[in-house]
Structures are given as C-alpha cells and as structure tokens.
mmCIF file of N, CA and C in Angstrom:
data_model
loop_
_atom_site.group_PDB
_atom_site.id
_atom_site.type_symbol
_atom_site.label_atom_id
_atom_site.label_comp_id
_atom_site.label_asym_id
_atom_site.label_seq_id
_atom_site.Cartn_x
_atom_site.Cartn_y
_atom_site.Cartn_z
ATOM 1 N N UNK G 1 -1.024 -20.100 25.734
ATOM 2 C CA UNK G 1 -0.384 -19.745 24.492
ATOM 3 C C UNK G 1 -1.298 -20.058 23.328
ATOM 4 N N UNK G 2 -1.322 -19.173 22.376
ATOM 5 C CA UNK G 2 -2.102 -19.360 21.163
ATOM 6 C C UNK G 2 -1.472 -18.540 20.051
ATOM 7 N N UNK G 3 -1.910 -18.780 18.825
ATOM 8 C CA UNK G 3 -1.316 -18.073 17.699
ATOM 9 C C UNK G 3 -2.404 -17.562 16.765
ATOM 10 N N UNK G 4 -2.010 -16.638 15.903
ATOM 11 C CA UNK G 4 -2.896 -16.081 14.884
ATOM 12 C C UNK G 4 -2.217 -16.224 13.528
ATOM 13 N N UNK G 5 -2.987 -16.544 12.519
ATOM 14 C CA UNK G 5 -2.482 -16.615 11.154
ATOM 15 C C UNK G 5 -3.059 -15.435 10.388
ATOM 16 N N UNK G 6 -2.206 -14.609 9.846
ATOM 17 C CA UNK G 6 -2.663 -13.452 9.089
ATOM 18 C C UNK G 6 -2.312 -13.622 7.617
ATOM 19 N N UNK G 7 -2.954 -12.824 6.803
ATOM 20 C CA UNK G 7 -2.679 -12.800 5.355
ATOM 21 C C UNK G 7 -2.962 -14.126 4.655
ATOM 22 N N UNK G 8 -3.867 -14.925 5.177
ATOM 23 C CA UNK G 8 -4.204 -16.183 4.512
ATOM 24 C C UNK G 8 -4.892 -15.912 3.180
ATOM 25 N N UNK G 9 -5.429 -14.714 3.002
ATOM 26 C CA UNK G 9 -6.119 -14.374 1.760
ATOM 27 C C UNK G 9 -5.177 -14.245 0.567
ATOM 28 N N UNK G 10 -3.866 -14.214 0.783
ATOM 29 C CA UNK G 10 -2.932 -14.122 -0.342
ATOM 30 C C UNK G 10 -2.517 -15.493 -0.872
ATOM 31 N N UNK G 11 -2.935 -16.572 -0.222
ATOM 32 C CA UNK G 11 -2.507 -17.910 -0.612
ATOM 33 C C UNK G 11 -3.363 -18.598 -1.682
ATOM 34 N N UNK G 12 -4.646 -18.260 -1.860
ATOM 35 C CA UNK G 12 -5.430 -18.960 -2.875
ATOM 36 C C UNK G 12 -4.812 -18.846 -4.269
ATOM 37 N N UNK G 13 -5.065 -19.893 -5.072
ATOM 38 C CA UNK G 13 -4.579 -19.901 -6.438
ATOM 39 C C UNK G 13 -3.286 -20.662 -6.619
ATOM 40 N N UNK G 14 -2.719 -21.145 -5.540
ATOM 41 C CA UNK G 14 -1.479 -21.915 -5.620
ATOM 42 C C UNK G 14 -1.795 -23.402 -5.518
ATOM 43 N N UNK G 15 -1.120 -24.186 -6.355
ATOM 44 C CA UNK G 15 -1.304 -25.636 -6.284
ATOM 45 C C UNK G 15 -0.675 -26.209 -5.031
ATOM 46 N N UNK G 16 0.468 -25.647 -4.651
ATOM 47 C CA UNK G 16 1.169 -26.076 -3.441
ATOM 48 C C UNK G 16 1.673 -24.852 -2.693
ATOM 49 N N UNK G 17 1.816 -25.010 -1.380
ATOM 50 C CA UNK G 17 2.303 -23.930 -0.527
ATOM 51 C C UNK G 17 3.499 -24.456 0.255
ATOM 52 N N UNK G 18 4.649 -23.777 0.164
ATOM 53 C CA UNK G 18 5.792 -24.221 0.966
ATOM 54 C C UNK G 18 5.618 -23.779 2.418
ATOM 55 N N UNK G 19 5.829 -24.715 3.335
ATOM 56 C CA UNK G 19 5.734 -24.419 4.768
ATOM 57 C C UNK G 19 7.058 -24.833 5.401
ATOM 58 N N UNK G 20 7.704 -23.897 6.083
ATOM 59 C CA UNK G 20 8.957 -24.219 6.768
ATOM 60 C C UNK G 20 8.623 -25.066 7.985
ATOM 61 N N UNK G 21 9.120 -26.300 7.976
ATOM 62 C CA UNK G 21 8.808 -27.241 9.039
ATOM 63 C C UNK G 21 9.965 -27.426 10.013
ATOM 64 N N UNK G 22 11.154 -27.074 9.572
ATOM 65 C CA UNK G 22 12.333 -27.254 10.401
ATOM 66 C C UNK G 22 13.455 -26.410 9.797
ATOM 67 N N UNK G 23 14.545 -26.320 10.516
ATOM 68 C CA UNK G 23 15.724 -25.624 10.022
ATOM 69 C C UNK G 23 16.893 -26.588 9.987
ATOM 70 N N UNK G 24 17.877 -26.274 9.157
ATOM 71 C CA UNK G 24 19.062 -27.107 9.034
ATOM 72 C C UNK G 24 20.304 -26.252 9.239
ATOM 73 N N UNK G 25 21.237 -26.785 10.002
ATOM 74 C CA UNK G 25 22.511 -26.110 10.220
ATOM 75 C C UNK G 25 23.593 -27.184 10.253
ATOM 76 N N UNK G 26 24.621 -26.993 9.462
ATOM 77 C CA UNK G 26 25.708 -27.966 9.381
ATOM 78 C C UNK G 26 25.212 -29.361 9.033
ATOM 79 N N UNK G 27 24.186 -29.439 8.159
ATOM 80 C CA UNK G 27 23.698 -30.720 7.691
ATOM 81 C C UNK G 27 22.769 -31.459 8.631
ATOM 82 N N UNK G 28 22.399 -30.848 9.745
ATOM 83 C CA UNK G 28 21.498 -31.532 10.685
ATOM 84 C C UNK G 28 20.296 -30.645 10.994
ATOM 85 N N UNK G 29 19.200 -31.294 11.332
ATOM 86 C CA UNK G 29 17.989 -30.569 11.674
ATOM 87 C C UNK G 29 18.124 -29.875 13.018
ATOM 88 N N UNK G 30 17.680 -28.632 13.085
ATOM 89 C CA UNK G 30 17.715 -27.871 14.328
ATOM 90 C C UNK G 30 16.383 -27.153 14.520
ATOM 91 N N UNK G 31 16.119 -26.757 15.757
ATOM 92 C CA UNK G 31 14.937 -25.957 16.059
ATOM 93 C C UNK G 31 15.383 -24.522 16.321
ATOM 94 N N UNK G 32 14.441 -23.648 16.484
ATOM 95 C CA UNK G 32 14.771 -22.245 16.768
ATOM 96 C C UNK G 32 15.597 -22.094 18.035
ATOM 97 N N UNK G 33 15.449 -23.032 18.954
ATOM 98 C CA UNK G 33 16.166 -22.957 20.224
ATOM 99 C C UNK G 33 17.612 -23.450 20.117
ATOM 100 N N UNK G 34 17.952 -24.071 18.984
ATOM 101 C CA UNK G 34 19.278 -24.665 18.824
ATOM 102 C C UNK G 34 20.332 -23.713 18.254
ATOM 103 N N UNK G 35 19.941 -22.530 17.856
ATOM 104 C CA UNK G 35 20.928 -21.621 17.278
ATOM 105 C C UNK G 35 20.729 -20.212 17.812
ATOM 106 N N UNK G 36 21.766 -19.420 17.709
ATOM 107 C CA UNK G 36 21.741 -18.051 18.217
ATOM 108 C C UNK G 36 21.614 -17.062 17.061
ATOM 109 N N UNK G 37 21.391 -15.821 17.388
ATOM 110 C CA UNK G 37 21.311 -14.778 16.364
ATOM 111 C C UNK G 37 22.617 -14.691 15.580
ATOM 112 N N UNK G 38 23.722 -14.941 16.256
ATOM 113 C CA UNK G 38 25.025 -14.867 15.602
ATOM 114 C C UNK G 38 25.204 -15.954 14.546
ATOM 115 N N UNK G 39 24.570 -17.104 14.729
ATOM 116 C CA UNK G 39 24.714 -18.207 13.777
ATOM 117 C C UNK G 39 23.583 -18.248 12.753
ATOM 118 N N UNK G 40 22.713 -17.269 12.755
ATOM 119 C CA UNK G 40 21.526 -17.265 11.910
ATOM 120 C C UNK G 40 21.842 -17.402 10.422
ATOM 121 N N UNK G 41 22.914 -16.795 9.952
ATOM 122 C CA UNK G 41 23.207 -16.878 8.518
ATOM 123 C C UNK G 41 23.635 -18.271 8.078
ATOM 124 N N UNK G 42 23.940 -19.152 9.008
ATOM 125 C CA UNK G 42 24.310 -20.537 8.686
ATOM 126 C C UNK G 42 23.086 -21.459 8.634
ATOM 127 N N UNK G 43 21.958 -20.963 9.066
ATOM 128 C CA UNK G 43 20.743 -21.768 9.165
ATOM 129 C C UNK G 43 19.947 -21.671 7.865
ATOM 130 N N UNK G 44 19.454 -22.808 7.390
ATOM 131 C CA UNK G 44 18.651 -22.865 6.173
ATOM 132 C C UNK G 44 17.295 -23.500 6.500
ATOM 133 N N UNK G 45 16.222 -22.951 5.933
ATOM 134 C CA UNK G 45 14.903 -23.555 6.177
ATOM 135 C C UNK G 45 14.730 -24.847 5.391
ATOM 136 N N UNK G 46 13.975 -25.766 5.965
ATOM 137 C CA UNK G 46 13.530 -26.983 5.276
ATOM 138 C C UNK G 46 12.032 -26.826 5.048
ATOM 139 N N UNK G 47 11.630 -26.918 3.809
ATOM 140 C CA UNK G 47 10.228 -26.726 3.462
ATOM 141 C C UNK G 47 9.543 -28.048 3.162
ATOM 142 N N UNK G 48 8.270 -28.108 3.534
ATOM 143 C CA UNK G 48 7.385 -29.196 3.126
ATOM 144 C C UNK G 48 6.316 -28.550 2.262
ATOM 145 N N UNK G 49 6.029 -29.152 1.134
ATOM 146 C CA UNK G 49 4.988 -28.623 0.251
ATOM 147 C C UNK G 49 3.650 -29.220 0.674
ATOM 148 N N UNK G 50 2.671 -28.356 0.878
ATOM 149 C CA UNK G 50 1.328 -28.813 1.238
ATOM 150 C C UNK G 50 0.355 -28.387 0.136
ATOM 151 N N UNK G 51 -0.755 -29.066 0.084
ATOM 152 C CA UNK G 51 -1.763 -28.809 -0.947
ATOM 153 C C UNK G 51 -2.335 -27.402 -0.797
ATOM 154 N N UNK G 52 -2.408 -26.696 -1.899
ATOM 155 C CA UNK G 52 -2.999 -25.360 -1.905
ATOM 156 C C UNK G 52 -4.490 -25.419 -2.208
ATOM 157 N N UNK G 53 -5.083 -24.250 -2.408
ATOM 158 C CA UNK G 53 -6.498 -24.168 -2.738
ATOM 159 C C UNK G 53 -6.702 -23.011 -3.701
ATOM 160 N N UNK G 54 -7.773 -23.076 -4.462
ATOM 161 C CA UNK G 54 -8.074 -22.070 -5.484
ATOM 162 C C UNK G 54 -9.078 -21.023 -4.993
ATOM 163 N N UNK G 55 -9.950 -21.422 -4.079
ATOM 164 C CA UNK G 55 -11.055 -20.571 -3.660
ATOM 165 C C UNK G 55 -10.570 -19.369 -2.858
ATOM 166 N N UNK G 56 -11.107 -18.158 -3.133
ATOM 167 C CA UNK G 56 -10.782 -17.000 -2.301
ATOM 168 C C UNK G 56 -11.374 -17.178 -0.903
ATOM 169 N N UNK G 57 -10.736 -16.590 0.091
ATOM 170 C CA UNK G 57 -11.157 -16.780 1.482
ATOM 171 C C UNK G 57 -11.923 -15.592 2.051
ATOM 172 N N UNK G 58 -11.982 -14.484 1.332
ATOM 173 C CA UNK G 58 -12.546 -13.250 1.865
ATOM 174 C C UNK G 58 -13.952 -13.340 2.411
ATOM 175 N N UNK G 59 -14.784 -14.231 1.874
ATOM 176 C CA UNK G 59 -16.168 -14.359 2.347
ATOM 177 C C UNK G 59 -16.310 -15.354 3.487
ATOM 178 N N UNK G 60 -15.257 -16.065 3.834
ATOM 179 C CA UNK G 60 -15.321 -17.052 4.927
ATOM 180 C C UNK G 60 -15.472 -16.325 6.261
ATOM 181 N N UNK G 61 -16.412 -16.787 7.082
ATOM 182 C CA UNK G 61 -16.647 -16.159 8.375
ATOM 183 C C UNK G 61 -16.470 -17.128 9.538
ATOM 184 N N UNK G 62 -16.319 -18.416 9.239
ATOM 185 C CA UNK G 62 -16.017 -19.386 10.288
ATOM 186 C C UNK G 62 -15.116 -20.465 9.694
ATOM 187 N N UNK G 63 -14.513 -21.246 10.571
ATOM 188 C CA UNK G 63 -13.533 -22.240 10.144
ATOM 189 C C UNK G 63 -14.103 -23.210 9.114
ATOM 190 N N UNK G 64 -15.340 -23.619 9.285
ATOM 191 C CA UNK G 64 -15.976 -24.554 8.376
ATOM 192 C C UNK G 64 -16.193 -23.999 6.979
ATOM 193 N N UNK G 65 -16.184 -22.665 6.832
ATOM 194 C CA UNK G 65 -16.324 -22.048 5.511
ATOM 195 C C UNK G 65 -15.047 -22.158 4.683
ATOM 196 N N UNK G 66 -13.902 -22.385 5.338
ATOM 197 C CA UNK G 66 -12.629 -22.472 4.625
ATOM 198 C C UNK G 66 -12.606 -23.712 3.740
ATOM 199 N N UNK G 67 -11.949 -23.640 2.584
ATOM 200 C CA UNK G 67 -11.766 -24.861 1.782
ATOM 201 C C UNK G 67 -11.046 -25.917 2.615
ATOM 202 N N UNK G 68 -11.291 -27.180 2.311
ATOM 203 C CA UNK G 68 -10.704 -28.284 3.080
ATOM 204 C C UNK G 68 -9.179 -28.156 3.140
ATOM 205 N N UNK G 69 -8.539 -27.812 2.022
ATOM 206 C CA UNK G 69 -7.077 -27.689 2.009
ATOM 207 C C UNK G 69 -6.607 -26.570 2.945
ATOM 208 N N UNK G 70 -7.373 -25.495 3.048
ATOM 209 C CA UNK G 70 -7.023 -24.404 3.967
ATOM 210 C C UNK G 70 -7.180 -24.858 5.419
ATOM 211 N N UNK G 71 -8.210 -25.649 5.690
ATOM 212 C CA UNK G 71 -8.391 -26.205 7.030
ATOM 213 C C UNK G 71 -7.229 -27.131 7.386
ATOM 214 N N UNK G 72 -6.822 -27.968 6.426
ATOM 215 C CA UNK G 72 -5.690 -28.870 6.655
ATOM 216 C C UNK G 72 -4.415 -28.072 6.929
ATOM 217 N N UNK G 73 -4.234 -26.970 6.221
ATOM 218 C CA UNK G 73 -3.081 -26.087 6.421
ATOM 219 C C UNK G 73 -3.066 -25.567 7.866
ATOM 220 N N UNK G 74 -4.213 -25.108 8.348
ATOM 221 C CA UNK G 74 -4.305 -24.599 9.722
ATOM 222 C C UNK G 74 -4.005 -25.716 10.724
ATOM 223 N N UNK G 75 -4.524 -26.921 10.487
ATOM 224 C CA UNK G 75 -4.244 -28.048 11.387
ATOM 225 C C UNK G 75 -2.747 -28.378 11.403
ATOM 226 N N UNK G 76 -2.100 -28.328 10.245
ATOM 227 C CA UNK G 76 -0.660 -28.576 10.161
ATOM 228 C C UNK G 76 0.113 -27.552 10.988
ATOM 229 N N UNK G 77 -0.233 -26.291 10.856
ATOM 230 C CA UNK G 77 0.437 -25.227 11.617
ATOM 231 C C UNK G 77 0.211 -25.438 13.106
ATOM 232 N N UNK G 78 -1.016 -25.756 13.499
ATOM 233 C CA UNK G 78 -1.344 -25.995 14.910
ATOM 234 C C UNK G 78 -0.503 -27.134 15.484
ATOM 235 N N UNK G 79 -0.419 -28.246 14.748
ATOM 236 C CA UNK G 79 0.373 -29.385 15.230
ATOM 237 C C UNK G 79 1.846 -29.028 15.369
ATOM 238 N N UNK G 80 2.378 -28.321 14.397
ATOM 239 C CA UNK G 80 3.809 -28.043 14.420
ATOM 240 C C UNK G 80 4.193 -26.934 15.391
ATOM 241 N N UNK G 81 3.309 -25.997 15.629
ATOM 242 C CA UNK G 81 3.578 -24.973 16.645
ATOM 243 C C UNK G 81 3.308 -25.508 18.047
ATOM 244 N N UNK G 82 2.528 -26.586 18.126
ATOM 245 C CA UNK G 82 2.102 -27.159 19.397
ATOM 246 C C UNK G 82 1.347 -26.146 20.245
ATOM 247 N N UNK G 83 0.531 -25.361 19.547
ATOM 248 C CA UNK G 83 -0.375 -24.426 20.219
ATOM 249 C C UNK G 83 -1.535 -24.145 19.267
ATOM 250 N N UNK G 84 -2.684 -23.829 19.817
ATOM 251 C CA UNK G 84 -3.837 -23.614 18.951
ATOM 252 C C UNK G 84 -3.748 -22.320 18.155
ATOM 253 N N UNK G 85 -4.272 -22.369 16.939
ATOM 254 C CA UNK G 85 -4.495 -21.175 16.135
ATOM 255 C C UNK G 85 -5.893 -20.703 16.501
ATOM 256 N N UNK G 86 -6.017 -19.479 17.008
ATOM 257 C CA UNK G 86 -7.322 -19.000 17.455
ATOM 258 C C UNK G 86 -7.885 -17.885 16.574
ATOM 259 N N UNK G 87 -7.041 -17.277 15.743
ATOM 260 C CA UNK G 87 -7.499 -16.237 14.823
ATOM 261 C C UNK G 87 -6.895 -16.489 13.449
ATOM 262 N N UNK G 88 -7.728 -16.334 12.414
ATOM 263 C CA UNK G 88 -7.264 -16.508 11.041
ATOM 264 C C UNK G 88 -7.725 -15.300 10.233
ATOM 265 N N UNK G 89 -6.778 -14.545 9.710
ATOM 266 C CA UNK G 89 -7.103 -13.399 8.872
ATOM 267 C C UNK G 89 -7.326 -13.842 7.437
ATOM 268 N N UNK G 90 -8.507 -13.524 6.897
ATOM 269 C CA UNK G 90 -8.836 -13.931 5.530
ATOM 270 C C UNK G 90 -9.072 -12.729 4.618
ATOM 271 N N UNK G 91 -8.689 -11.558 5.071
ATOM 272 C CA UNK G 91 -8.841 -10.340 4.288
ATOM 273 C C UNK G 91 -8.399 -9.130 5.091
ATOM 274 N N UNK G 92 -8.417 -7.954 4.470
ATOM 275 C CA UNK G 92 -7.876 -6.761 5.121
ATOM 276 C C UNK G 92 -8.775 -6.095 6.172
ATOM 277 N N UNK G 93 -10.067 -6.400 6.184
ATOM 278 C CA UNK G 93 -10.964 -5.699 7.112
ATOM 279 C C UNK G 93 -11.114 -6.454 8.435
ATOM 280 N N UNK G 94 -11.594 -5.732 9.439
ATOM 281 C CA UNK G 94 -11.811 -6.334 10.765
ATOM 282 C C UNK G 94 -12.835 -7.464 10.712
ATOM 283 N N UNK G 95 -13.786 -7.389 9.786
ATOM 284 C CA UNK G 95 -14.802 -8.425 9.664
ATOM 285 C C UNK G 95 -14.251 -9.702 9.042
ATOM 286 N N UNK G 96 -13.031 -9.643 8.520
ATOM 287 C CA UNK G 96 -12.448 -10.798 7.842
ATOM 288 C C UNK G 96 -11.435 -11.513 8.725
ATOM 289 N N UNK G 97 -11.811 -11.649 9.985
ATOM 290 C CA UNK G 97 -10.999 -12.406 10.949
ATOM 291 C C UNK G 97 -11.885 -13.512 11.507
ATOM 292 N N UNK G 98 -11.420 -14.734 11.354
ATOM 293 C CA UNK G 98 -12.166 -15.890 11.863
ATOM 294 C C UNK G 98 -11.644 -16.225 13.242
ATOM 295 N N UNK G 99 -12.543 -16.320 14.217
ATOM 296 C CA UNK G 99 -12.188 -16.816 15.539
ATOM 297 C C UNK G 99 -12.416 -18.310 15.546
ATOM 298 N N UNK G 100 -11.386 -19.049 15.925
ATOM 299 C CA UNK G 100 -11.481 -20.515 15.939
ATOM 300 C C UNK G 100 -11.706 -20.981 17.358
#
C-alpha cells in the first residue's frame, strides 16, 4: 500500500494549512471505519493546523527540494495514513511529479 499527494502546488502562500486528522460523531472521535455512508451527515472533521510555506513548488524535482514545512507536511500525512507517500504532484505537468 502506498499513497500519492496531488495538487500540492496550490498550498504555497498560506501561513497554516488545515489537515483533517480525525472525525467526530456524537461528541467522540471516530475513524472512517466507525461510521457508514448512512451516518455520514452526522460526522464532522477535526482539523489540526500545520505550518504552511511561501515558496512555490513547481521547480522541485526531488523531496529534498521541497521547503522544510512541505516536507514536514508529507511526513505528517505518511504517519497518519500509516502508509508511505510515494508520489507528490507539485504542478500540472508530468515532469512535476516527485517520486519519493
């Protein structure tokens, strides 16, 4: 199992980025496995604010080229998904995909 992050090029310029870390239903934390499609309208996201970055990502061609805050963002997603992020889209063209 692995994941891909797309559209990362739209995030620069924000001081903070909201990341949904968990869901809440009836006042308690739940995971995606704890609720059904029928109960979806009762579920609310819980966001954690993470540090943003100002630098555009379009010229980045490897993980180390990303601003430190963008790298931290990817590590946060990897930890919370419990699977590696192996592709990061940093722009609209095929050349703007970083393989991790």
